[in-house]
Amino acid sequence: MSRRDERIVTVGMTGASGAHYGLRLVECLVQADYQVYLMLTKAARIVVGSETDCALPGRTVEQTRYLSGLYKARDGQLRVFGDEEWTSPVASGSGAPHSMVVCPCSMATLSAIATGASENLLERAADVVIKERGRLVIVPRETPFSSIHLENMLKLSRLGAVILPANPGFYNKPVQVEELVDFIVSRVLDQLGIDNALMSRWGREG
Ligand SMILES: Cc1cc2nc3c(=O)[nH]c(=O)nc-3n(C[C@H](O)[C@H](O)[C@H](O)COP(=O)(O)O)c2cc1C
């Protein structure tokens, strides 16, 4: 797996609830001057439309332009790839970034990654990160979890993936939804080794 440039992160958004987590993660990565390779499944695009004000266009070229404008990304800093864009860097160990985050991760995609299905580019990208021993962070969203979900998470954890469920803590006394979102995004950034001040740190005040 390419370590030529550690300042690239692959982000996959799926059709689980919690589109805000994925979009905020992309925004923070752009602000931190990282390059982002982004994939949204068909279901993710539906959830983005139903949960957020983000008016995501249909074609990936337009999605790249729209999100780049929204998050003030530099030219080429943010690239959206399509479900079957097999020529993209994330499809091969020779070109894929070292780190990938699936946020939010549906139980369908969790299962596909756990079995190595690789039926769309997002699943293939995760498969590549696992085979190349890269860093894979998965943010599952479902409640309650069935034994199937738990077994898939355990399997991926044993393969080295970090399972970082979308269940924010309340010890910072959040008032706004944004604070809950930032709690999870902060923990994802921590896993990627990216400095951030999105939340106050336990025991560090005063
Ligand atoms: C508004 C909305 C919310 C959903 N929330 C969840 C969820 O939290 N977790 C989940 O596993 N699936 C959820 N689903 C169902 C998935 O979108 C569905 O299983 C889909 O096939 C997932 O496809 P993907 O993994 O390719 O994105 C939701 C669907 C919709 C429309």
Coordinates of C-alpha atoms and ligand atoms in Angstrom, one line a residue:
M1 CA 0.0 0.0 0.0
S2 CA 1.2 3.4 -0.9
R3 CA 2.7 5.4 1.9
R4 CA 4.0 8.0 -0.5
D5 CA 1.7 10.6 0.9
E6 CA 0.1 10.0 4.3
R7 CA -1.9 13.2 3.9
I8 CA -4.5 11.4 1.9
V9 CA -7.5 9.7 3.5
T10 CA -10.2 7.6 1.9
V11 CA -13.7 8.3 3.2
G12 CA -16.6 6.0 2.5
M13 CA -20.1 7.1 3.3
T14 CA -22.9 4.5 3.3
G15 CA -26.7 4.5 3.8
A16 CA -26.7 4.3 7.6
S17 CA -28.2 7.2 9.5
G18 CA -25.7 9.8 10.6
A19 CA -24.7 11.5 7.3
H20 CA -23.7 14.5 9.4
Y21 CA -20.8 12.5 10.8
G22 CA -19.4 11.7 7.4
L23 CA -19.8 15.2 6.0
R24 CA -18.3 16.8 9.0
L25 CA -15.3 14.4 8.8
V26 CA -14.7 15.4 5.2
E27 CA -14.9 19.1 6.2
C28 CA -12.4 18.6 9.0
L29 CA -10.0 16.6 6.8
V30 CA -10.1 19.4 4.2
Q31 CA -9.5 22.1 6.9
A32 CA -6.6 20.0 8.2
D33 CA -5.1 20.2 4.7
Y34 CA -5.6 16.5 3.9
Q35 CA -6.5 15.3 0.5
V36 CA -9.8 13.3 0.6
Y37 CA -10.9 10.5 -1.7
L38 CA -14.6 10.2 -1.1
M39 CA -17.2 7.6 -2.1
L40 CA -20.9 7.7 -1.3
T41 CA -23.1 4.6 -1.9
K42 CA -26.5 5.1 -3.6
A43 CA -28.1 4.7 -0.2
A44 CA -25.7 7.2 1.3
R45 CA -26.9 9.8 -1.2
I46 CA -30.5 9.1 -0.2
V47 CA -29.7 9.5 3.5
V48 CA -27.7 12.7 2.9
G49 CA -30.8 14.1 1.1
S50 CA -33.1 13.1 3.9
E51 CA -31.0 14.0 7.0
T52 CA -29.1 17.1 5.9
D53 CA -29.4 20.4 3.9
C54 CA -26.6 19.2 1.6
A55 CA -28.0 19.4 -2.0
L56 CA -25.7 16.8 -3.4
P57 CA -25.8 16.7 -7.3
G58 CA -26.2 13.4 -9.1
R59 CA -22.9 13.0 -11.0
T60 CA -19.5 12.6 -9.2
V61 CA -17.9 15.4 -11.1
E62 CA -20.6 17.7 -9.9
Q63 CA -20.4 16.3 -6.4
T64 CA -16.7 17.0 -6.3
R65 CA -17.3 20.6 -7.4
Y66 CA -20.2 21.1 -5.0
L67 CA -18.4 19.7 -1.9
S68 CA -15.2 21.4 -2.8
G69 CA -17.0 24.7 -2.8
L70 CA -18.9 23.9 0.4
Y71 CA -15.8 23.1 2.3
K72 CA -13.4 25.5 0.5
A73 CA -11.1 22.7 -0.7
R74 CA -8.1 23.5 -2.9
D75 CA -8.2 22.4 -6.5
G76 CA -7.9 18.6 -6.5
Q77 CA -8.0 18.4 -2.7
L78 CA -11.3 16.6 -2.7
R79 CA -12.3 13.9 -5.2
V80 CA -15.5 12.0 -5.3
F81 CA -15.4 8.6 -7.0
G82 CA -18.3 6.6 -8.4
D83 CA -19.6 3.1 -7.3
E84 CA -17.8 1.4 -10.2
E85 CA -14.9 3.7 -10.8
W86 CA -12.4 0.8 -10.8
T87 CA -9.6 2.9 -12.3
S88 CA -9.5 5.1 -9.2
P89 CA -6.4 4.9 -6.9
V90 CA -8.4 3.4 -4.0
A91 CA -9.1 0.3 -6.1
S92 CA -5.6 -1.0 -5.9
G93 CA -2.9 -1.6 -3.2
S94 CA -0.5 0.2 -5.5
G95 CA -2.3 3.5 -5.4
A96 CA -4.6 3.5 -2.3
P97 CA -3.9 5.7 0.7
H98 CA -2.9 4.0 3.9
S99 CA -6.0 5.1 5.8
M100 CA -9.7 4.7 5.2
V101 CA -12.7 5.6 7.3
V102 CA -16.2 4.2 6.6
C103 CA -18.5 6.8 8.3
P104 CA -21.3 6.2 8.8
C105 CA -21.2 2.4 8.1
S106 CA -24.4 0.5 7.4
M107 CA -24.8 -3.1 8.5
A108 CA -25.0 -4.0 4.8
T109 CA -21.6 -2.5 4.0
L110 CA -20.2 -3.9 7.3
S111 CA -21.2 -7.3 6.2
A112 CA -19.8 -6.8 2.7
I113 CA -16.5 -5.7 4.1
A114 CA -16.4 -8.6 6.6
T115 CA -16.9 -11.1 3.7
G116 CA -14.6 -9.3 1.2
A117 CA -17.5 -8.9 -1.3
S118 CA -16.0 -5.9 -3.1
E119 CA -19.1 -5.3 -5.2
N120 CA -18.7 -1.6 -5.3
L121 CA -15.7 0.7 -5.1
L122 CA -16.2 1.5 -1.4
E123 CA -16.2 -2.2 -0.5
R124 CA -13.2 -2.9 -2.7
A125 CA -11.3 0.1 -1.2
A126 CA -11.9 -1.4 2.3
D127 CA -10.8 -4.8 1.1
V128 CA -7.6 -3.3 -0.3
V129 CA -6.8 -1.5 3.0
I130 CA -7.3 -4.8 4.9
K131 CA -5.2 -6.8 2.6
E132 CA -2.4 -4.2 2.6
R133 CA -2.5 -4.0 6.4
G134 CA -3.5 -0.3 6.3
R135 CA -5.6 1.6 8.8
L136 CA -9.3 1.0 8.6
V137 CA -11.7 2.9 10.9
I138 CA -15.4 1.8 10.8
V139 CA -18.2 3.9 12.3
P140 CA -21.2 1.5 12.4
R141 CA -24.7 2.9 13.1
E142 CA -27.5 0.6 14.1
T143 CA -29.4 -0.2 17.2
P144 CA -29.8 -2.7 18.6
F145 CA -27.0 -4.8 17.1
S146 CA -27.9 -8.4 16.1
S147 CA -25.4 -11.2 16.5
I148 CA -24.7 -11.0 12.8
H149 CA -23.7 -7.4 13.2
L150 CA -21.6 -8.1 16.3
E151 CA -19.9 -11.1 14.6
N152 CA -19.0 -8.9 11.6
M153 CA -17.6 -6.3 13.8
L154 CA -15.6 -8.8 15.9
K155 CA -14.2 -10.3 12.7
L156 CA -13.1 -6.9 11.4
S157 CA -11.7 -5.9 14.7
R158 CA -9.6 -9.1 14.8
L159 CA -8.4 -8.2 11.3
G160 CA -7.1 -4.9 12.7
A161 CA -9.9 -2.5 11.9
V162 CA -11.0 0.0 14.5
I163 CA -14.7 -0.3 15.3
L164 CA -15.7 3.2 16.5
P165 CA -19.5 3.2 16.9
A166 CA -21.5 6.4 16.4
N167 CA -22.3 6.6 20.1
P168 CA -21.1 9.9 21.5
G169 CA -20.4 10.4 25.2
F170 CA -22.4 13.0 27.2
Y171 CA -19.8 13.8 29.8
N172 CA -19.0 17.1 28.0
K173 CA -22.6 18.2 28.6
P174 CA -23.5 18.7 24.9
V175 CA -26.2 21.3 24.1
Q176 CA -26.1 21.2 20.3
V177 CA -26.3 18.3 17.8
E178 CA -23.0 19.6 16.3
E179 CA -21.3 18.8 19.6
L180 CA -22.4 15.2 19.4
V181 CA -21.3 15.0 15.8
D182 CA -17.9 16.5 16.7
F183 CA -17.4 14.1 19.5
I184 CA -17.4 11.2 17.1
V185 CA -15.5 13.0 14.4
S186 CA -12.8 14.0 16.9
R187 CA -12.4 10.3 17.9
V188 CA -12.1 9.4 14.3
L189 CA -9.4 12.1 13.7
D190 CA -7.6 10.8 16.8
Q191 CA -7.4 7.3 15.2
L192 CA -5.9 8.9 12.1
G193 CA -3.4 10.7 14.3
I194 CA -4.7 14.1 13.2
D195 CA -4.6 16.9 15.9
N196 CA -7.9 18.4 16.6
A197 CA -9.7 20.5 19.2
L198 CA -13.2 19.5 18.3
M199 CA -14.0 18.4 21.9
S200 CA -12.6 19.1 25.3
R201 CA -10.4 16.3 26.6
W202 CA -11.4 14.3 29.7
G203 CA -9.3 15.3 32.7
R204 CA -7.4 18.1 30.9
E205 CA -9.5 21.2 31.9
G206 CA -7.9 23.6 34.2
Ligands
LIG1 C1 -33.0 7.3 6.1 C2 -32.4 6.0 6.2 C3 -31.7 5.6 7.4 C4 -31.1 4.3 7.5 N1 -30.4 4.1 8.6 C5 -29.7 2.9 8.7 C6 -28.8 2.7 9.8 O1 -28.7 3.5 10.7 N2 -28.1 1.5 9.8 C7 -28.1 0.6 8.8 O2 -27.4 -0.4 8.8 N3 -29.0 0.8 7.7 C8 -29.8 1.9 7.6 N4 -30.6 2.2 6.5 C9 -30.7 1.1 5.5 C10 -29.5 1.1 4.5 O3 -29.5 2.4 3.8 C11 -29.7 0.0 3.5 O4 -29.5 -1.3 4.2 C12 -28.8 0.1 2.3 O5 -29.0 -1.1 1.5 C13 -27.4 0.2 2.7 O6 -26.6 0.2 1.5 P1 -25.1 0.7 1.5 O7 -24.4 -0.1 2.6 O8 -24.6 0.3 0.1 O9 -25.0 2.1 1.7 C14 -31.2 3.4 6.4 C15 -31.9 3.8 5.3 C16 -32.5 5.0 5.2 C17 -33.2 5.4 3.9

